[in-house]
PDB file of C-alpha atoms in Angstrom:
ATOM      1  CA  GLY Q   1      74.321  98.666 106.717  1.00  0.00           C
ATOM      2  CA  GLU Q   2      77.916  99.566 107.570  1.00  0.00           C
ATOM      3  CA  SER Q   3      80.000  96.510 107.924  1.00  0.00           C
ATOM      4  CA  VAL Q   4      83.205  95.112 106.521  1.00  0.00           C
ATOM      5  CA  GLY Q   5      83.929  91.599 107.405  1.00  0.00           C
ATOM      6  CA  LEU Q   6      86.615  88.972 106.866  1.00  0.00           C
ATOM      7  CA  HIS Q   7      86.104  85.365 105.798  1.00  0.00           C
ATOM      8  CA  LEU Q   8      88.830  83.820 107.975  1.00  0.00           C
ATOM      9  CA  PRO Q   9      90.027  84.865 111.464  1.00  0.00           C
ATOM     10  CA  THR Q  10      93.442  83.098 111.217  1.00  0.00           C
ATOM     11  CA  LEU Q  11      95.716  82.098 108.432  1.00  0.00           C
ATOM     12  CA  SER Q  12      98.926  80.157 108.795  1.00  0.00           C
ATOM     13  CA  VAL Q  13     101.450  79.912 105.970  1.00  0.00           C
ATOM     14  CA  GLN Q  14     104.988  78.665 105.318  1.00  0.00           C
ATOM     15  CA  GLU Q  15     107.722  81.215 104.946  1.00  0.00           C
ATOM     16  CA  GLY Q  16     108.177  81.877 101.253  1.00  0.00           C
ATOM     17  CA  ASP Q  17     104.660  80.945 100.225  1.00  0.00           C
ATOM     18  CA  ASN Q  18     102.080  83.357  99.018  1.00  0.00           C
ATOM     19  CA  SER Q  19      99.305  84.542 101.368  1.00  0.00           C
ATOM     20  CA  ILE Q  20      95.790  85.517 100.456  1.00  0.00           C
ATOM     21  CA  ILE Q  21      93.602  87.300 102.888  1.00  0.00           C
ATOM     22  CA  ASN Q  22      89.947  87.942 101.999  1.00  0.00           C
ATOM     23  CA  CYS Q  23      87.431  90.523 102.962  1.00  0.00           C
ATOM     24  CA  ALA Q  24      83.731  91.139 102.179  1.00  0.00           C
ATOM     25  CA  TYR Q  25      81.944  94.478 102.395  1.00  0.00           C
ATOM     26  CA  SER Q  26      78.254  95.271 102.421  1.00  0.00           C
ATOM     27  CA  ASN Q  27      78.013  98.893 101.192  1.00  0.00           C
ATOM     28  CA  SER Q  28      77.840  98.756  97.372  1.00  0.00           C
ATOM     29  CA  ALA Q  29      78.319 102.552  97.274  1.00  0.00           C
ATOM     30  CA  SER Q  30      81.766 102.357  98.845  1.00  0.00           C
ATOM     31  CA  ASP Q  31      84.483 103.558  96.529  1.00  0.00           C
ATOM     32  CA  TYR Q  32      87.668 103.511  98.539  1.00  0.00           C
ATOM     33  CA  PHE Q  33      89.317 100.709 100.510  1.00  0.00           C
ATOM     34  CA  ILE Q  34      92.422 100.257 102.505  1.00  0.00           C
ATOM     35  CA  TRP Q  35      94.380  97.352 103.835  1.00  0.00           C
ATOM     36  CA  TYR Q  36      96.123  97.865 107.212  1.00  0.00           C
ATOM     37  CA  LYS Q  37      98.594  95.771 109.068  1.00  0.00           C
ATOM     38  CA  GLN Q  38      98.683  95.738 112.864  1.00  0.00           C
ATOM     39  CA  GLU Q  39     101.538  94.264 114.746  1.00  0.00           C
ATOM     40  CA  SER Q  40     101.118  93.430 118.465  1.00  0.00           C
ATOM     41  CA  GLY Q  41     101.144  96.591 120.631  1.00  0.00           C
ATOM     42  CA  LYS Q  42     101.117  98.959 117.645  1.00  0.00           C
ATOM     43  CA  GLY Q  43      98.623 100.948 115.722  1.00  0.00           C
ATOM     44  CA  PRO Q  44      97.410  99.970 112.257  1.00  0.00           C
ATOM     45  CA  GLN Q  45      99.890 100.609 109.470  1.00  0.00           C
ATOM     46  CA  PHE Q  46      98.829 101.477 105.941  1.00  0.00           C
ATOM     47  CA  ILE Q  47      99.709  98.719 103.475  1.00  0.00           C
ATOM     48  CA  ILE Q  48      97.893  99.591 100.240  1.00  0.00           C
ATOM     49  CA  ASP Q  49      94.731 101.160  99.025  1.00  0.00           C
ATOM     50  CA  ILE Q  50      92.341 100.848  96.036  1.00  0.00           C
ATOM     51  CA  ARG Q  51      89.496 102.859  94.637  1.00  0.00           C
ATOM     52  CA  SER Q  52      86.461 101.459  93.002  1.00  0.00           C
ATOM     53  CA  ASN Q  53      87.457 102.491  89.515  1.00  0.00           C
ATOM     54  CA  MET Q  54      90.211  99.954  89.698  1.00  0.00           C
ATOM     55  CA  ASP Q  55      90.103  96.145  90.069  1.00  0.00           C
ATOM     56  CA  LYS Q  56      93.747  95.577  90.928  1.00  0.00           C
ATOM     57  CA  ARG Q  57      96.589  97.475  92.429  1.00  0.00           C
ATOM     58  CA  GLN Q  58     100.135  96.343  93.174  1.00  0.00           C
ATOM     59  CA  GLY Q  59     102.669  97.443  95.705  1.00  0.00           C
ATOM     60  CA  GLN Q  60     105.870  95.954  96.845  1.00  0.00           C
ATOM     61  CA  ARG Q  61     105.098  92.239  97.377  1.00  0.00           C
ATOM     62  CA  VAL Q  62     101.399  93.063  97.866  1.00  0.00           C
ATOM     63  CA  THR Q  63      98.508  93.093  95.461  1.00  0.00           C
ATOM     64  CA  VAL Q  64      94.962  94.093  96.279  1.00  0.00           C
ATOM     65  CA  LEU Q  65      92.102  92.853  94.184  1.00  0.00           C
ATOM     66  CA  LEU Q  66      88.622  94.359  94.177  1.00  0.00           C
ATOM     67  CA  ASN Q  67      85.584  92.556  92.832  1.00  0.00           C
ATOM     68  CA  LYS Q  68      82.604  94.954  93.030  1.00  0.00           C
ATOM     69  CA  THR Q  69      80.156  92.545  91.594  1.00  0.00           C
ATOM     70  CA  VAL Q  70      80.393  90.357  94.691  1.00  0.00           C
ATOM     71  CA  LYS Q  71      81.621  93.036  97.005  1.00  0.00           C
ATOM     72  CA  HIS Q  72      84.910  91.300  97.824  1.00  0.00           C
ATOM     73  CA  LEU Q  73      88.510  92.432  98.471  1.00  0.00           C
ATOM     74  CA  SER Q  74      91.581  90.368  98.760  1.00  0.00           C
ATOM     75  CA  LEU Q  75      95.091  91.054  99.807  1.00  0.00           C
ATOM     76  CA  GLN Q  76      97.863  88.961  98.318  1.00  0.00           C
ATOM     77  CA  ILE Q  77     101.300  88.849  99.878  1.00  0.00           C
ATOM     78  CA  ALA Q  78     104.011  87.316  97.811  1.00  0.00           C
ATOM     79  CA  ALA Q  79     106.907  85.313  99.316  1.00  0.00           C
ATOM     80  CA  THR Q  80     105.567  85.758 102.869  1.00  0.00           C
ATOM     81  CA  GLN Q  81     108.202  86.484 105.517  1.00  0.00           C
ATOM     82  CA  PRO Q  82     108.204  86.154 109.278  1.00  0.00           C
ATOM     83  CA  GLY Q  83     107.990  89.967 109.509  1.00  0.00           C
ATOM     84  CA  ASP Q  84     104.593  89.741 107.847  1.00  0.00           C
ATOM     85  CA  SER Q  85     103.103  88.050 110.823  1.00  0.00           C
ATOM     86  CA  ALA Q  86     100.407  90.408 112.161  1.00  0.00           C
ATOM     87  CA  VAL Q  87      96.680  91.057 112.073  1.00  0.00           C
ATOM     88  CA  TYR Q  88      95.410  92.413 108.721  1.00  0.00           C
ATOM     89  CA  PHE Q  89      92.341  94.554 108.462  1.00  0.00           C
ATOM     90  CA  CYS Q  90      90.486  95.729 105.452  1.00  0.00           C
ATOM     91  CA  ALA Q  91      88.760  99.100 105.941  1.00  0.00           C
ATOM     92  CA  GLU Q  92      86.207 100.927 103.963  1.00  0.00           C
ATOM     93  CA  ILE Q  93      86.492 104.762 103.865  1.00  0.00           C
ATOM     94  CA  HIS Q  94      83.207 106.622 104.095  1.00  0.00           C
ATOM     95  CA  GLN Q  95      82.632 110.226 103.200  1.00  0.00           C
ATOM     96  CA  GLY Q  96      84.614 112.588 105.331  1.00  0.00           C
ATOM     97  CA  GLY Q  97      87.293 109.951 106.157  1.00  0.00           C
ATOM     98  CA  LYS Q  98      85.399 107.660 108.603  1.00  0.00           C
ATOM     99  CA  LEU Q  99      86.969 104.220 108.458  1.00  0.00           C
ATOM    100  CA  ILE Q 100      84.885 101.130 108.845  1.00  0.00           C
ATOM    101  CA  PHE Q 101      87.062  98.137 109.754  1.00  0.00           C
ATOM    102  CA  GLY Q 102      86.469  94.483 109.668  1.00  0.00           C
ATOM    103  CA  GLN Q 103      87.368  92.194 112.516  1.00  0.00           C
ATOM    104  CA  GLY Q 104      90.834  91.200 111.131  1.00  0.00           C
ATOM    105  CA  THR Q 105      92.716  88.171 109.965  1.00  0.00           C
ATOM    106  CA  GLU Q 106      95.689  87.003 112.021  1.00  0.00           C
ATOM    107  CA  LEU Q 107      98.511  85.856 109.677  1.00  0.00           C
ATOM    108  CA  SER Q 108     101.122  83.548 111.212  1.00  0.00           C
ATOM    109  CA  VAL Q 109     104.208  82.702 109.146  1.00  0.00           C
ATOM    110  CA  LYS Q 110     105.994  79.462 109.965  1.00  0.00           C
ATOM    111  CA  PRO Q 111     109.796  79.386 109.408  1.00  0.00           C
TER     112      PRO Q 111
ATOM    113  CA  ASP D   1     108.703 113.686 111.439  1.00  0.00           C
ATOM    114  CA  ALA D   2     107.403 112.081 114.492  1.00  0.00           C
ATOM    115  CA  GLY D   3     104.221 110.828 112.983  1.00  0.00           C
ATOM    116  CA  VAL D   4     101.098 110.587 115.137  1.00  0.00           C
ATOM    117  CA  THR D   5     101.940 110.500 118.830  1.00  0.00           C
ATOM    118  CA  GLN D   6      99.590 109.573 121.643  1.00  0.00           C
ATOM    119  CA  SER D   7      99.909 109.784 125.410  1.00  0.00           C
ATOM    120  CA  PRO D   8      99.996 108.099 127.801  1.00  0.00           C
ATOM    121  CA  THR D   9     100.755 104.703 126.282  1.00  0.00           C
ATOM    122  CA  HIS D  10      99.049 102.763 129.106  1.00  0.00           C
ATOM    123  CA  LEU D  11      96.587 103.859 131.789  1.00  0.00           C
ATOM    124  CA  ILE D  12      94.667 102.134 134.555  1.00  0.00           C
ATOM    125  CA  LYS D  13      91.548 103.692 135.905  1.00  0.00           C
ATOM    126  CA  THR D  14      88.809 102.783 138.319  1.00  0.00           C
ATOM    127  CA  ARG D  15      85.219 102.367 137.360  1.00  0.00           C
ATOM    128  CA  GLY D  16      83.376 105.614 137.533  1.00  0.00           C
ATOM    129  CA  GLN D  17      86.442 107.814 137.099  1.00  0.00           C
ATOM    130  CA  GLN D  18      87.161 110.105 134.159  1.00  0.00           C
ATOM    131  CA  VAL D  19      90.066 109.913 131.697  1.00  0.00           C
ATOM    132  CA  THR D  20      91.701 112.184 129.187  1.00  0.00           C
ATOM    133  CA  LEU D  21      93.822 110.829 126.300  1.00  0.00           C
ATOM    134  CA  ARG D  22      95.890 113.040 124.061  1.00  0.00           C
ATOM    135  CA  CYS D  23      96.972 112.956 120.377  1.00  0.00           C
ATOM    136  CA  SER D  24      99.310 114.994 118.269  1.00  0.00           C
ATOM    137  CA  PRO D  25      98.744 114.588 114.523  1.00  0.00           C
ATOM    138  CA  LYS D  26     101.318 113.989 111.919  1.00  0.00           C
ATOM    139  CA  SER D  27     102.888 117.229 110.602  1.00  0.00           C
ATOM    140  CA  GLY D  28     100.785 118.657 107.821  1.00  0.00           C
ATOM    141  CA  HIS D  29      97.611 116.963 109.068  1.00  0.00           C
ATOM    142  CA  ASP D  30      94.604 118.851 110.394  1.00  0.00           C
ATOM    143  CA  THR D  31      91.939 116.147 110.740  1.00  0.00           C
ATOM    144  CA  VAL D  32      91.992 113.864 113.695  1.00  0.00           C
ATOM    145  CA  SER D  33      89.814 110.817 114.299  1.00  0.00           C
ATOM    146  CA  TRP D  34      89.532 108.611 117.351  1.00  0.00           C
ATOM    147  CA  TYR D  35      88.907 104.856 117.409  1.00  0.00           C
ATOM    148  CA  GLN D  36      88.275 102.371 120.106  1.00  0.00           C
ATOM    149  CA  GLN D  37      89.696  98.806 119.658  1.00  0.00           C
ATOM    150  CA  ALA D  38      88.512  96.073 121.894  1.00  0.00           C
ATOM    151  CA  LEU D  39      90.695  92.996 122.179  1.00  0.00           C
ATOM    152  CA  GLY D  40      90.370  90.796 119.087  1.00  0.00           C
ATOM    153  CA  GLN D  41      88.208  93.305 117.264  1.00  0.00           C
ATOM    154  CA  GLY D  42      88.718  95.866 114.550  1.00  0.00           C
ATOM    155  CA  PRO D  43      88.826  99.578 115.503  1.00  0.00           C
ATOM    156  CA  GLN D  44      85.467 101.292 115.902  1.00  0.00           C
ATOM    157  CA  PHE D  45      85.095 104.936 114.948  1.00  0.00           C
ATOM    158  CA  ILE D  46      84.306 107.229 117.837  1.00  0.00           C
ATOM    159  CA  PHE D  47      84.346 110.734 116.275  1.00  0.00           C
ATOM    160  CA  GLN D  48      86.389 113.041 114.000  1.00  0.00           C
ATOM    161  CA  TYR D  49      87.640 116.642 114.590  1.00  0.00           C
ATOM    162  CA  TYR D  50      88.401 119.162 111.964  1.00  0.00           C
ATOM    163  CA  GLU D  51      88.766 123.004 112.465  1.00  0.00           C
ATOM    164  CA  GLU D  52      88.271 122.474 116.213  1.00  0.00           C
ATOM    165  CA  GLU D  53      84.833 121.043 115.708  1.00  0.00           C
ATOM    166  CA  GLU D  54      83.401 117.530 115.830  1.00  0.00           C
ATOM    167  CA  ARG D  55      82.459 116.696 112.264  1.00  0.00           C
ATOM    168  CA  GLN D  56      81.331 113.113 112.447  1.00  0.00           C
ATOM    169  CA  ARG D  57      80.366 110.803 115.302  1.00  0.00           C
ATOM    170  CA  GLY D  58      80.072 107.099 115.665  1.00  0.00           C
ATOM    171  CA  ASN D  59      77.691 105.088 117.863  1.00  0.00           C
ATOM    172  CA  PHE D  60      79.268 106.050 121.185  1.00  0.00           C
ATOM    173  CA  PRO D  61      77.449 107.557 124.187  1.00  0.00           C
ATOM    174  CA  ASP D  62      77.805 111.197 125.353  1.00  0.00           C
ATOM    175  CA  ARG D  63      80.230 110.015 127.957  1.00  0.00           C
ATOM    176  CA  PHE D  64      82.793 110.114 125.139  1.00  0.00           C
ATOM    177  CA  SER D  65      83.653 113.686 124.213  1.00  0.00           C
ATOM    178  CA  GLY D  66      86.580 115.370 122.579  1.00  0.00           C
ATOM    179  CA  HIS D  67      88.342 118.525 121.705  1.00  0.00           C
ATOM    180  CA  GLN D  68      90.660 119.816 119.056  1.00  0.00           C
ATOM    181  CA  PHE D  69      93.156 122.687 119.709  1.00  0.00           C
ATOM    182  CA  PRO D  70      94.319 125.381 117.271  1.00  0.00           C
ATOM    183  CA  ASN D  71      97.558 123.412 116.681  1.00  0.00           C
ATOM    184  CA  TYR D  72      95.397 120.463 115.530  1.00  0.00           C
ATOM    185  CA  SER D  73      96.239 118.224 118.532  1.00  0.00           C
ATOM    186  CA  SER D  74      93.262 116.534 120.120  1.00  0.00           C
ATOM    187  CA  GLU D  75      91.959 115.134 123.382  1.00  0.00           C
ATOM    188  CA  LEU D  76      89.451 112.283 124.017  1.00  0.00           C
ATOM    189  CA  ASN D  77      87.639 112.441 127.347  1.00  0.00           C
ATOM    190  CA  VAL D  78      85.621 109.519 128.798  1.00  0.00           C
ATOM    191  CA  ASN D  79      83.427 110.148 131.874  1.00  0.00           C
ATOM    192  CA  ALA D  80      81.991 107.735 134.235  1.00  0.00           C
ATOM    193  CA  LEU D  81      84.164 104.822 133.074  1.00  0.00           C
ATOM    194  CA  LEU D  82      82.798 101.402 132.755  1.00  0.00           C
ATOM    195  CA  LEU D  83      84.671  98.087 132.680  1.00  0.00           C
ATOM    196  CA  GLY D  84      83.628  97.736 129.075  1.00  0.00           C
ATOM    197  CA  ASP D  85      85.569 100.927 128.227  1.00  0.00           C
ATOM    198  CA  SER D  86      88.761  98.922 128.550  1.00  0.00           C
ATOM    199  CA  ALA D  87      90.339  98.977 125.098  1.00  0.00           C
ATOM    200  CA  LEU D  88      93.123 100.341 122.953  1.00  0.00           C
ATOM    201  CA  TYR D  89      92.237 103.914 121.908  1.00  0.00           C
ATOM    202  CA  LEU D  90      93.671 104.933 118.569  1.00  0.00           C
ATOM    203  CA  CYS D  91      94.175 108.307 117.122  1.00  0.00           C
ATOM    204  CA  ALA D  92      94.451 108.831 113.364  1.00  0.00           C
ATOM    205  CA  SER D  93      95.207 111.896 111.406  1.00  0.00           C
ATOM    206  CA  SER D  94      94.594 112.866 107.784  1.00  0.00           C
ATOM    207  CA  PRO D  95      96.258 115.535 105.512  1.00  0.00           C
ATOM    208  CA  ILE D  96      95.016 119.011 105.209  1.00  0.00           C
ATOM    209  CA  GLY D  97      92.271 119.189 102.640  1.00  0.00           C
ATOM    210  CA  LYS D  98      92.226 115.414 102.170  1.00  0.00           C
ATOM    211  CA  PRO D  99      90.099 113.833 104.824  1.00  0.00           C
ATOM    212  CA  ASP D 100      89.019 110.985 102.509  1.00  0.00           C
ATOM    213  CA  THR D 101      92.531 109.739 101.972  1.00  0.00           C
ATOM    214  CA  GLU D 102      94.666 107.359 104.053  1.00  0.00           C
ATOM    215  CA  ALA D 103      94.737 107.939 107.743  1.00  0.00           C
ATOM    216  CA  PHE D 104      97.912 107.532 109.693  1.00  0.00           C
ATOM    217  CA  PHE D 105      97.540 105.906 113.079  1.00  0.00           C
ATOM    218  CA  GLY D 106      99.351 106.448 116.380  1.00  0.00           C
ATOM    219  CA  GLN D 107     100.516 103.626 118.659  1.00  0.00           C
ATOM    220  CA  GLY D 108      97.494 103.909 120.793  1.00  0.00           C
ATOM    221  CA  THR D 109      96.636 104.287 124.492  1.00  0.00           C
ATOM    222  CA  ARG D 110      95.890 101.028 126.325  1.00  0.00           C
ATOM    223  CA  LEU D 111      93.139 101.881 128.848  1.00  0.00           C
ATOM    224  CA  THR D 112      92.265  99.374 131.469  1.00  0.00           C
ATOM    225  CA  VAL D 113      89.227 100.010 133.810  1.00  0.00           C
ATOM    226  CA  VAL D 114      89.215  98.059 137.024  1.00  0.00           C
TER     227      VAL D 114
END
């Protein structure tokens, strides 16, 4: 079926700590994934993407890991800051650009 | 570059009415997709427009229809509004010739049906 889900609905971390947000997907044929950040009252904002021919990709303070064997994605945020507080979605891109989103994880950063 | 712009930002309609939401894609983008995001949920794909035609459609009833204009802008129309149609409606655009790449989202239109 078409579903991308998240393990935890909420995550609270201390400022400066690292954050890890997890995501499971069900379609083993999926080959392109994106992490989006959505702040209150705004549309989703692209963070980082990864294709299935990779198992790790790094950006600025963010790393995405892909484990195709267990159909699992994770987003790691280093040195989490208050501005990182938002809802994070993983999304799977199907052919033609249709995005299948999970429910989201709300990240709360404590000062 | 203004990015993806949507109008209006907020809208209140009465059950049974019809609504039209508008979207202008990012410069250089020709593919427009619409998503519905209920409170506390991830966005759900409604449909996608490319070359002024609907190319893909999600599991939404025929009350949801759309249009794309020659300048790539798009409209989403919803007829016979239900209370359950209350949601944030998001428009996303993708680059010319690259519909399978990252989509850029607008700020959304918050629709409330009363």
